PDB file of C-alpha atoms in Angstrom:
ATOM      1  CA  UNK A  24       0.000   0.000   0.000  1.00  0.00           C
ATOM      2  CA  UNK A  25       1.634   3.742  -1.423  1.00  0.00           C
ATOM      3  CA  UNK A  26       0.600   6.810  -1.005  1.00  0.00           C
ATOM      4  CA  UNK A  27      -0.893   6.828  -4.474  1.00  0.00           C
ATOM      5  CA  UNK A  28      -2.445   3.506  -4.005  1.00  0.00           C
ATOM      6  CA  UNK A  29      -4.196   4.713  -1.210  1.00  0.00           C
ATOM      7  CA  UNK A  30      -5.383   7.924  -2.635  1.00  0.00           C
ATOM      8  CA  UNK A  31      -6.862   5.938  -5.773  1.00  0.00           C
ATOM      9  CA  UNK A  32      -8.587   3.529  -3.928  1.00  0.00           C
ATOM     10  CA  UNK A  33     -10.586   6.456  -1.730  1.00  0.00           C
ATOM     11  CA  UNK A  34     -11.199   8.145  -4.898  1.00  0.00           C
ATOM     12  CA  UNK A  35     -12.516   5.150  -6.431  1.00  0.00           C
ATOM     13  CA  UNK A  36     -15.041   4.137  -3.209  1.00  0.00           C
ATOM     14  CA  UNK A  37     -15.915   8.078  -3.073  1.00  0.00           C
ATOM     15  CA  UNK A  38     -16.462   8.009  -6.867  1.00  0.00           C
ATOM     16  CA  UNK A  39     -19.198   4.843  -6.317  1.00  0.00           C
ATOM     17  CA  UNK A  40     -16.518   2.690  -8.437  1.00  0.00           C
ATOM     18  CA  UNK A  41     -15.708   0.853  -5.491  1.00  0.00           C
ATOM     19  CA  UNK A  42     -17.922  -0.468  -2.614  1.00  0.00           C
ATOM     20  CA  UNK A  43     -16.736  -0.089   1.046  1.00  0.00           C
ATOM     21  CA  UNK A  44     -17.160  -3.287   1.811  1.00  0.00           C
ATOM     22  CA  UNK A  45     -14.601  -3.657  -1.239  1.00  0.00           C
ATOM     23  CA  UNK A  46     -12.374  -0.706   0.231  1.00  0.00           C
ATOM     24  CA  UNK A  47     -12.783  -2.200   3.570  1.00  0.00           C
ATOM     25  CA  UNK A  48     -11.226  -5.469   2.612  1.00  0.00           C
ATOM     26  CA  UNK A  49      -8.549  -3.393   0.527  1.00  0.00           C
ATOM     27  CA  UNK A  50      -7.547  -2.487   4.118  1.00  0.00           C
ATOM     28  CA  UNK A  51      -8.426  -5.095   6.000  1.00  0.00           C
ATOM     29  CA  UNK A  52      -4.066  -5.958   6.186  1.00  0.00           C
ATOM     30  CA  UNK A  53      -3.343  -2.637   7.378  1.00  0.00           C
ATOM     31  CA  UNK A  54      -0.504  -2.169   8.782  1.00  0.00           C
ATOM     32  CA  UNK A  55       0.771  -5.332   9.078  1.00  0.00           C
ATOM     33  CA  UNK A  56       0.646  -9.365   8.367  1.00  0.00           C
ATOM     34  CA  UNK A  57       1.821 -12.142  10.800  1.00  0.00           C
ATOM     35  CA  UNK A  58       3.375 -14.551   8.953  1.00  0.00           C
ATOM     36  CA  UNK A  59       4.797 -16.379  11.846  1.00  0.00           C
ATOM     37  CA  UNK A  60       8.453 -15.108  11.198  1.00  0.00           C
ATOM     38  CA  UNK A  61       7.786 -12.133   9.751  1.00  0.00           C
ATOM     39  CA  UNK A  62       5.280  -9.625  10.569  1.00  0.00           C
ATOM     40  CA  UNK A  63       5.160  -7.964   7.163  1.00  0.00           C
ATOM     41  CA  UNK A  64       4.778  -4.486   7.222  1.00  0.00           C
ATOM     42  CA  UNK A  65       2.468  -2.518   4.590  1.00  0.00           C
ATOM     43  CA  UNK A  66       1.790   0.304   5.830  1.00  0.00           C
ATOM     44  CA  UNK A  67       5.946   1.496   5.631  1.00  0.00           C
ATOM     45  CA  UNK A  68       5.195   3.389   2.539  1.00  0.00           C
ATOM     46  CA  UNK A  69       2.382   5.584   3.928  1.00  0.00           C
ATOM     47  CA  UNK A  70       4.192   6.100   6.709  1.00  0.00           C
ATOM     48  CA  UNK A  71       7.918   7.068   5.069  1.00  0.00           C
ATOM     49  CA  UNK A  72       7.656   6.815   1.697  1.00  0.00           C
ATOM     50  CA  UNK A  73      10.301   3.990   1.942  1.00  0.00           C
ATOM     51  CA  UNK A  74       9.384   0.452   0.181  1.00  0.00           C
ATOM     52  CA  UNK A  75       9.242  -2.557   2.511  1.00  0.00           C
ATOM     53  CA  UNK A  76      12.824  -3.701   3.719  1.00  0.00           C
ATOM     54  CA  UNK A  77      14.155  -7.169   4.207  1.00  0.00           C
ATOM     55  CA  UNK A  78      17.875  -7.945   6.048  1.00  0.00           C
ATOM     56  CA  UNK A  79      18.189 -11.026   4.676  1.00  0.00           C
ATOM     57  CA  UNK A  80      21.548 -12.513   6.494  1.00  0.00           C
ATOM     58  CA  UNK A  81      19.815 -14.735   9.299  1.00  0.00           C
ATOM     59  CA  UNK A  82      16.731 -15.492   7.179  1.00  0.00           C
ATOM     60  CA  UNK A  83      16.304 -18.971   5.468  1.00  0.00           C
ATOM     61  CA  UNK A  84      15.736 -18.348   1.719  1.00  0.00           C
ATOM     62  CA  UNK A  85      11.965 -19.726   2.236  1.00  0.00           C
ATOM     63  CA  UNK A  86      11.437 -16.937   4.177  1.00  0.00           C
ATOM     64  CA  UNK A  87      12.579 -13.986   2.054  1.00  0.00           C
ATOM     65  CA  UNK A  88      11.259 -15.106  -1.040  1.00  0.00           C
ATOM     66  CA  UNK A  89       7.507 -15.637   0.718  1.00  0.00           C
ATOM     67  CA  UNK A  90       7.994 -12.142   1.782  1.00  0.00           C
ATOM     68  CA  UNK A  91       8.842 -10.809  -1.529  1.00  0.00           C
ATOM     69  CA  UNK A  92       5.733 -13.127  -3.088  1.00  0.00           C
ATOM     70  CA  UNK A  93       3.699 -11.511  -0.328  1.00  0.00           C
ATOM     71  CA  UNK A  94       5.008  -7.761  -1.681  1.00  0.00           C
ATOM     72  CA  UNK A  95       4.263  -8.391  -5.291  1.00  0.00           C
ATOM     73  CA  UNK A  96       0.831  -6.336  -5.034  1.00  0.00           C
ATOM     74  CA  UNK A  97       1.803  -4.404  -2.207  1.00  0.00           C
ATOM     75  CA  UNK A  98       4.640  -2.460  -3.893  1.00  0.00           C
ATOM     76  CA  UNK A  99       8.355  -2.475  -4.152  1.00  0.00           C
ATOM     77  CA  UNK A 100      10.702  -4.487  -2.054  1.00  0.00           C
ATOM     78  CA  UNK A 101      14.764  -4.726  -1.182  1.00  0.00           C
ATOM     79  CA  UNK A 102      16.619  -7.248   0.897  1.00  0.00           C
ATOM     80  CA  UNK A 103      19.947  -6.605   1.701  1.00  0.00           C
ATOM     81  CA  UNK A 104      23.062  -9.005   2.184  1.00  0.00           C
ATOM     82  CA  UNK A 105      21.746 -12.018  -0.006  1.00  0.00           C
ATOM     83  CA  UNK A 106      24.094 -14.662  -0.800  1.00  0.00           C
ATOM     84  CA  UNK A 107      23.380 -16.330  -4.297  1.00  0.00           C
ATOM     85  CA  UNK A 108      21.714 -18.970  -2.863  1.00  0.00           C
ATOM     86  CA  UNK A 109      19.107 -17.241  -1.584  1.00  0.00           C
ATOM     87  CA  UNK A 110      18.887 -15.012  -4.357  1.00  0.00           C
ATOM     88  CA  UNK A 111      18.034 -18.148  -6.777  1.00  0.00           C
ATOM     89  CA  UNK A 112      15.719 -19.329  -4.638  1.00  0.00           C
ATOM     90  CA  UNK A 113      13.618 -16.099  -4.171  1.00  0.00           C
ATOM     91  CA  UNK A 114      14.022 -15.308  -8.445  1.00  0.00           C
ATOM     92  CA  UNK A 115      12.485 -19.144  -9.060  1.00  0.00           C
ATOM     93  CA  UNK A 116       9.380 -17.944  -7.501  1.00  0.00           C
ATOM     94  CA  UNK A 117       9.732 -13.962  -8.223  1.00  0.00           C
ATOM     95  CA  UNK A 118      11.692 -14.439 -11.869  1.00  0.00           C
ATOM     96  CA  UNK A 119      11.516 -10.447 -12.245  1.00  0.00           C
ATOM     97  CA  UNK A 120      13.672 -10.109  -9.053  1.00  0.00           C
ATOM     98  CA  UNK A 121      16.990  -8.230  -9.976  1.00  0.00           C
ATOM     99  CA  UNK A 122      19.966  -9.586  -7.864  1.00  0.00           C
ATOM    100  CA  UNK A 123      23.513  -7.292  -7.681  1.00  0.00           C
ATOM    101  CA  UNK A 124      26.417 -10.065  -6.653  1.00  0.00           C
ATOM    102  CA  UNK A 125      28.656  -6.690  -5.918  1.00  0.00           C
ATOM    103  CA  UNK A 126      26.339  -5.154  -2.865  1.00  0.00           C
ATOM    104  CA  UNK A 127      24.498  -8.856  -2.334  1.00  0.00           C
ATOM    105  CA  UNK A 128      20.943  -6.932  -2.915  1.00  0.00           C
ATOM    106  CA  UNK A 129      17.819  -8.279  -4.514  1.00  0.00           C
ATOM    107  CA  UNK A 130      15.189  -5.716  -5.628  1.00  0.00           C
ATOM    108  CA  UNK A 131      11.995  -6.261  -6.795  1.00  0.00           C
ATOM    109  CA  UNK A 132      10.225  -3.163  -8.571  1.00  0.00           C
ATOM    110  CA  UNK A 133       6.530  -3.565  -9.568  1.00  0.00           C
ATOM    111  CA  UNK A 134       5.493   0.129  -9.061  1.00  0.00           C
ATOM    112  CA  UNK A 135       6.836   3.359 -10.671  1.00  0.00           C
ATOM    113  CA  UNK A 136       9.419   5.133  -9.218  1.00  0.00           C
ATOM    114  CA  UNK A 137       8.777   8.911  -8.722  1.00  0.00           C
ATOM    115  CA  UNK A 138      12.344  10.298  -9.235  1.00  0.00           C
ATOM    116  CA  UNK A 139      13.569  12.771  -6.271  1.00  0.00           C
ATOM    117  CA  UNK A 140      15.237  15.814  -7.591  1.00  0.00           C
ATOM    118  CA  UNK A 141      19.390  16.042  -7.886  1.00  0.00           C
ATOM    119  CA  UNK A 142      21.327  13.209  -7.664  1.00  0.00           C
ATOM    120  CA  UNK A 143      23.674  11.209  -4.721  1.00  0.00           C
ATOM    121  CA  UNK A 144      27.480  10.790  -5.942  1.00  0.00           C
ATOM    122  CA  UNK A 145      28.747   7.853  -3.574  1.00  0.00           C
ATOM    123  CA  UNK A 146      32.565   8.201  -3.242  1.00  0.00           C
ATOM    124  CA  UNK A 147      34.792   5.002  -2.420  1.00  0.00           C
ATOM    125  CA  UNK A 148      38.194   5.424  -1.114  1.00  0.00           C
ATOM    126  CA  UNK A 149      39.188   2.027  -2.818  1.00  0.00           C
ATOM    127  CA  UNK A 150      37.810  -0.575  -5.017  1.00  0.00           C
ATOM    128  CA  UNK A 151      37.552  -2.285  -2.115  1.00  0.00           C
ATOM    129  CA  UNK A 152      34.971  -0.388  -0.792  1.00  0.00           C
ATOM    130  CA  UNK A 153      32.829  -1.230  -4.073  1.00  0.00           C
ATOM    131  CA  UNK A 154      29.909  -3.660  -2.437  1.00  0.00           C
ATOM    132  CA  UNK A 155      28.969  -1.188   0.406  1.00  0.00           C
ATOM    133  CA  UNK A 156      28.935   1.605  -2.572  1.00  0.00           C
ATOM    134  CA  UNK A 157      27.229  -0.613  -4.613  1.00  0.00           C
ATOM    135  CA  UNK A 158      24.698  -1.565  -1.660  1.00  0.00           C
ATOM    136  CA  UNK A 159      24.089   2.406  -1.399  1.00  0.00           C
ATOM    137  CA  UNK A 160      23.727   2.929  -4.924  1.00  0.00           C
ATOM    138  CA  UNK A 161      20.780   0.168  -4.986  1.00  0.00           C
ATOM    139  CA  UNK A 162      18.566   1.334  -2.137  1.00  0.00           C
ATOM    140  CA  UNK A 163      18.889   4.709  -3.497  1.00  0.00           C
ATOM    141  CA  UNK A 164      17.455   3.575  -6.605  1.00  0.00           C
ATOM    142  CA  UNK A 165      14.558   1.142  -5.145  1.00  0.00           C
ATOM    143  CA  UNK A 166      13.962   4.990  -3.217  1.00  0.00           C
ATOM    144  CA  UNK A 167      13.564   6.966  -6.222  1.00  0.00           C
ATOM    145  CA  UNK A 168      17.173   8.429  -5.434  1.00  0.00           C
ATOM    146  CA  UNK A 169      19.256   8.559  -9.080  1.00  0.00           C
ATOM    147  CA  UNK A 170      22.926   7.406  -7.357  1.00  0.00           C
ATOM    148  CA  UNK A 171      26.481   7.117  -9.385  1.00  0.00           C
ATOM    149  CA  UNK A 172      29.752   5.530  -8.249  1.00  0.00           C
ATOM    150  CA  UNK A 173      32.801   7.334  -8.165  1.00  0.00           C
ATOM    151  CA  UNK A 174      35.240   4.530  -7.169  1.00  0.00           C
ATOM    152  CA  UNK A 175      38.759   4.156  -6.050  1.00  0.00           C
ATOM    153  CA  UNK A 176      39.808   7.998  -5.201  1.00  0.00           C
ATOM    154  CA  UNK A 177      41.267   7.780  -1.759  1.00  0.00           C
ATOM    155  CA  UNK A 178      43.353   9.658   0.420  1.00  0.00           C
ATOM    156  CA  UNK A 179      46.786   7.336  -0.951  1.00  0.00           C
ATOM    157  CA  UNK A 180      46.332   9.018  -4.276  1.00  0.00           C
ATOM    158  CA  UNK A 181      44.434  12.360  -3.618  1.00  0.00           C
ATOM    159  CA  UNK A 182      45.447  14.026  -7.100  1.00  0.00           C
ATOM    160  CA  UNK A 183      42.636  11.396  -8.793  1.00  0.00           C
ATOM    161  CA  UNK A 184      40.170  12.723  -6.034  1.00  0.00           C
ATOM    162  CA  UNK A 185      40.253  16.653  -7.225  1.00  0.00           C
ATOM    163  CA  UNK A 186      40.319  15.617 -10.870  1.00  0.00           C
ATOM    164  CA  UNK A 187      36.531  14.294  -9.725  1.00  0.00           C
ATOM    165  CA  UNK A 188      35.253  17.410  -8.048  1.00  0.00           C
ATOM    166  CA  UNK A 189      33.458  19.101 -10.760  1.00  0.00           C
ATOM    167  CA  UNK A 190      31.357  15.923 -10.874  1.00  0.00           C
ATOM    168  CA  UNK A 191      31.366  15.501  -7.237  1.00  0.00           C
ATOM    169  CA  UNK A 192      30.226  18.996  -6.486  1.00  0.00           C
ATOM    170  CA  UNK A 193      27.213  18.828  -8.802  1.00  0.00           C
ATOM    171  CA  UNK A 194      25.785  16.186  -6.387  1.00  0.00           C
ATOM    172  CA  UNK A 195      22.918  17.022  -4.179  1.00  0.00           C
ATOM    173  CA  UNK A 196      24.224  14.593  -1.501  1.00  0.00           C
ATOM    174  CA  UNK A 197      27.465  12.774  -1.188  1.00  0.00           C
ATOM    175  CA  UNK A 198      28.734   9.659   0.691  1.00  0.00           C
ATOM    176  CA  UNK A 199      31.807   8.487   0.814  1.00  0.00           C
ATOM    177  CA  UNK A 200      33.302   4.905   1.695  1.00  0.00           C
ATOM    178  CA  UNK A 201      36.202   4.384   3.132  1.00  0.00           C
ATOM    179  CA  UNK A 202      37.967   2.190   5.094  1.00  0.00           C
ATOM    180  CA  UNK A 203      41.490   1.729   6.544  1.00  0.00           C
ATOM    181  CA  UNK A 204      41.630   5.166   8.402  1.00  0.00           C
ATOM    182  CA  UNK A 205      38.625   6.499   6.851  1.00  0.00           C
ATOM    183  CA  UNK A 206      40.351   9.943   6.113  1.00  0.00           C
ATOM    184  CA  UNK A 207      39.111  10.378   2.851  1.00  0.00           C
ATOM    185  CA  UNK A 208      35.218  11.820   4.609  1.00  0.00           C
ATOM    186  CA  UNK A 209      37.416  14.540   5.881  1.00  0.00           C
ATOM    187  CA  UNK A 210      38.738  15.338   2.824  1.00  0.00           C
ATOM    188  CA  UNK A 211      35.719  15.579   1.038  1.00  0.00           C
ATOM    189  CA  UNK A 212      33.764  17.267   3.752  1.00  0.00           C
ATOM    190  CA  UNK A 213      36.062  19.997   3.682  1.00  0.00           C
ATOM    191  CA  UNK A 214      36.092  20.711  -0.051  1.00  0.00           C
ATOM    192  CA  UNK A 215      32.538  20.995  -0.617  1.00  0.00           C
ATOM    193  CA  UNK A 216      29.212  22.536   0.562  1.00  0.00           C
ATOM    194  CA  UNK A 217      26.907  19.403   0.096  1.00  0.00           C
ATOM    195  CA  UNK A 218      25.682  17.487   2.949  1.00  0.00           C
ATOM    196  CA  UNK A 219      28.573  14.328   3.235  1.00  0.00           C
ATOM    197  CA  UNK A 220      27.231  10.940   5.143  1.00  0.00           C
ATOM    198  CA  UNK A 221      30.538   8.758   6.013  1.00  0.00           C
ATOM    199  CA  UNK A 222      30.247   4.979   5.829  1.00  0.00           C
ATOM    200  CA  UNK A 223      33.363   3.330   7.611  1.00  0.00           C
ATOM    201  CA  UNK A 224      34.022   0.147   5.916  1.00  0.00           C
ATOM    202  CA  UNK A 225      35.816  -3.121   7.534  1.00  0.00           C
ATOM    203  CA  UNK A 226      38.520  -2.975   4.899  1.00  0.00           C
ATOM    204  CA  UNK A 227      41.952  -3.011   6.123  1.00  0.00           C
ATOM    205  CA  UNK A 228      44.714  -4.528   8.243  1.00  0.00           C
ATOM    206  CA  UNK A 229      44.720  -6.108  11.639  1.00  0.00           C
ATOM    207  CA  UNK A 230      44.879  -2.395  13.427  1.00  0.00           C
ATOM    208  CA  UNK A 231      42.234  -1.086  11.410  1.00  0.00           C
ATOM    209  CA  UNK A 232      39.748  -3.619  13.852  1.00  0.00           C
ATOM    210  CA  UNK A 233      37.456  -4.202  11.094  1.00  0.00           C
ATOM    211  CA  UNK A 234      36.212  -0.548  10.564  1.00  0.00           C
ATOM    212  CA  UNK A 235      36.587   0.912  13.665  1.00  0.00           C
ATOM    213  CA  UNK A 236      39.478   2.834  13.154  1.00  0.00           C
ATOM    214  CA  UNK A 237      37.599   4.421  10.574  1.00  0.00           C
ATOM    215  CA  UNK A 238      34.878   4.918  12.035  1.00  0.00           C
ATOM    216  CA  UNK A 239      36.218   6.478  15.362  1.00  0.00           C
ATOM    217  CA  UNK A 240      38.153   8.437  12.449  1.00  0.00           C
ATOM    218  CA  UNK A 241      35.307   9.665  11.256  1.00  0.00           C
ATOM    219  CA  UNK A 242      33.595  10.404  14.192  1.00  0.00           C
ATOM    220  CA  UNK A 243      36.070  12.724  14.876  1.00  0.00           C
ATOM    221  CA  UNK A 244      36.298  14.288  11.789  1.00  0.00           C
ATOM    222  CA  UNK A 245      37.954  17.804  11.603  1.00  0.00           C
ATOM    223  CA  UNK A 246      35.866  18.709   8.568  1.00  0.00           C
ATOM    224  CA  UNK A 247      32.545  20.143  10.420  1.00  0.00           C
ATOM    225  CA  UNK A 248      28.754  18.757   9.652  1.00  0.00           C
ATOM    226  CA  UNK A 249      30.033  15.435   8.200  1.00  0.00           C
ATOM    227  CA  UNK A 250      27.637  12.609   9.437  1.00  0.00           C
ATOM    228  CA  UNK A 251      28.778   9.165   9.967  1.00  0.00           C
ATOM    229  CA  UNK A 252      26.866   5.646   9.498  1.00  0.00           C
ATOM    230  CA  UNK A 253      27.578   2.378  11.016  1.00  0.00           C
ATOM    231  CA  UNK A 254      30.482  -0.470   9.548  1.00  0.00           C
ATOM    232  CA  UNK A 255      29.527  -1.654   5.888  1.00  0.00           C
ATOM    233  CA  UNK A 256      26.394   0.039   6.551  1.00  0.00           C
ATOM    234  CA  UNK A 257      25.772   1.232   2.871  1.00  0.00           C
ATOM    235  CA  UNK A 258      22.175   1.031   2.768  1.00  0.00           C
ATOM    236  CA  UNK A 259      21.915   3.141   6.065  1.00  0.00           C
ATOM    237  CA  UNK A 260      23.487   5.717   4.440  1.00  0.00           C
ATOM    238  CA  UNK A 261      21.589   5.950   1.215  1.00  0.00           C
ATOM    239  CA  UNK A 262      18.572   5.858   3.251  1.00  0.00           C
ATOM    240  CA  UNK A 263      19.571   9.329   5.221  1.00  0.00           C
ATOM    241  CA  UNK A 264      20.603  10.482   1.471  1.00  0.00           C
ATOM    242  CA  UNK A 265      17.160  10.256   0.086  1.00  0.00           C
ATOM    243  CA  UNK A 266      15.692  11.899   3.093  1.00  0.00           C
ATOM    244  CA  UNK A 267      17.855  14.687   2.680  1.00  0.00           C
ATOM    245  CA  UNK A 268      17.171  14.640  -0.862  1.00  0.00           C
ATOM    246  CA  UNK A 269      13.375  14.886  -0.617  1.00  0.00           C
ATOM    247  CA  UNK A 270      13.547  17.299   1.971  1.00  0.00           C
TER     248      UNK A 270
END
């Protein structure tokens, strides 16, 4: 159930071209179903504008693909962290299911998108960093967000950074991924004027303690009103970017 859904199906019941006893049972799932494991929520959309969301690490592949059977009339659906396997599973009963290997998402999209205005530019220190970009870059686009990668421009090489600017800069929102000492939020935070969301990633050495170096690095950043998301947590931070953006 959408916002638009919604509105239709008043209009339609007001209009006589729906009963309310028809409307009624429209509704009758509102907000939520109890599947047992799941308690599905429809009502997310209405409420945020956000499709239904589905972590999918800890779930049995039965499980995710009944919930994204159960979404098919509801609206648009993403689970994150999906290995293959599950992803197979889920696309033999949902065959229009899109799966990314690189961020381990599966999307399915059986409503429009309405397109938010400006874009997100997600910045990655290293190709490293690439499946919590490319995690980002998917929920923004299951959000109506238009996201593009710019990959590989960290701190170790900072002349390929300020070659990207221009395109950086024409962003509406920025985040940037980094891990090993997660300097490169800094860096951006203080060359532009665009709201920057920092995603530490668990890339690096022993000392790095699986992305908390970088993100007690960015925490602290010197570079002022740069906002930081949890380890690897890519589709954290594209949610905040689409709020920002629709703001």
């Amino acid at each position: 159930m959408t916002t638009d859904t919604l509105q239709d199906m008043l209009a339609a019941v007001k209009n006589g071209e729906l009963s309310v006893a028809e409307g009624m049972n429209a509704l009758r799932d509102l907000p939520f179903r109890d599947l047992g494991h799941t308690k599905f929520d429809f009502h997310r959309a209405l409420r945020n504008g956000f499709p239904e969301v589905v972590y999918g690490e800890g779930k049995t592949p039965e499980q995710v693909a009944e919930l994204f059977c159960l979404s098919g009339a509801q609206g648009n659906i993403l689970a994150t962290r999906v290995s293959p396997e599950m992803a197979s599973h889920v696309q033999s009963s949902c065959p229009d299911a899109e799966y990314s290997h690189l961020g381990r998402t599966l999307t399915l999209a059986r409503h429009p998108r309405v397109w938010k205005q400006g874009e997100v530019a997600i910045v990655t220190a290293g190709t490293s960093d690439l499946p919590v970009a490319e995690e980002a870059r998917v929920t923004c686009d299951i959000l109506g967000c238009k996201a593009r990668i710019i990959s590989d421009v960290g701190v170790a090489g900072i002349h390929r950074l300020l070659t990207c600017l221009p395109e950086i800069r024409s962003a509406r929102v920025v985040i940037v991924v980094a891990g090993m000492e997660g300097a490169l939020a800094s860096v951006v935070g203080g060359l532009i004027p665009q709201p920057v969301i920092a995603v530490p990633t668990s890339v690096g050495y022993g000392a790095s303690f699986a992305g908390l170096s970088a993100l007690l690095g960015m925490l602290t950043s010197c570079a002022s009103g740069v906002t930081v998301v949890n380890i690897d947590n890519g589709f954290g931070a594209a949610c905040a970017a689409c709020r920002i953006a629709s703001a």
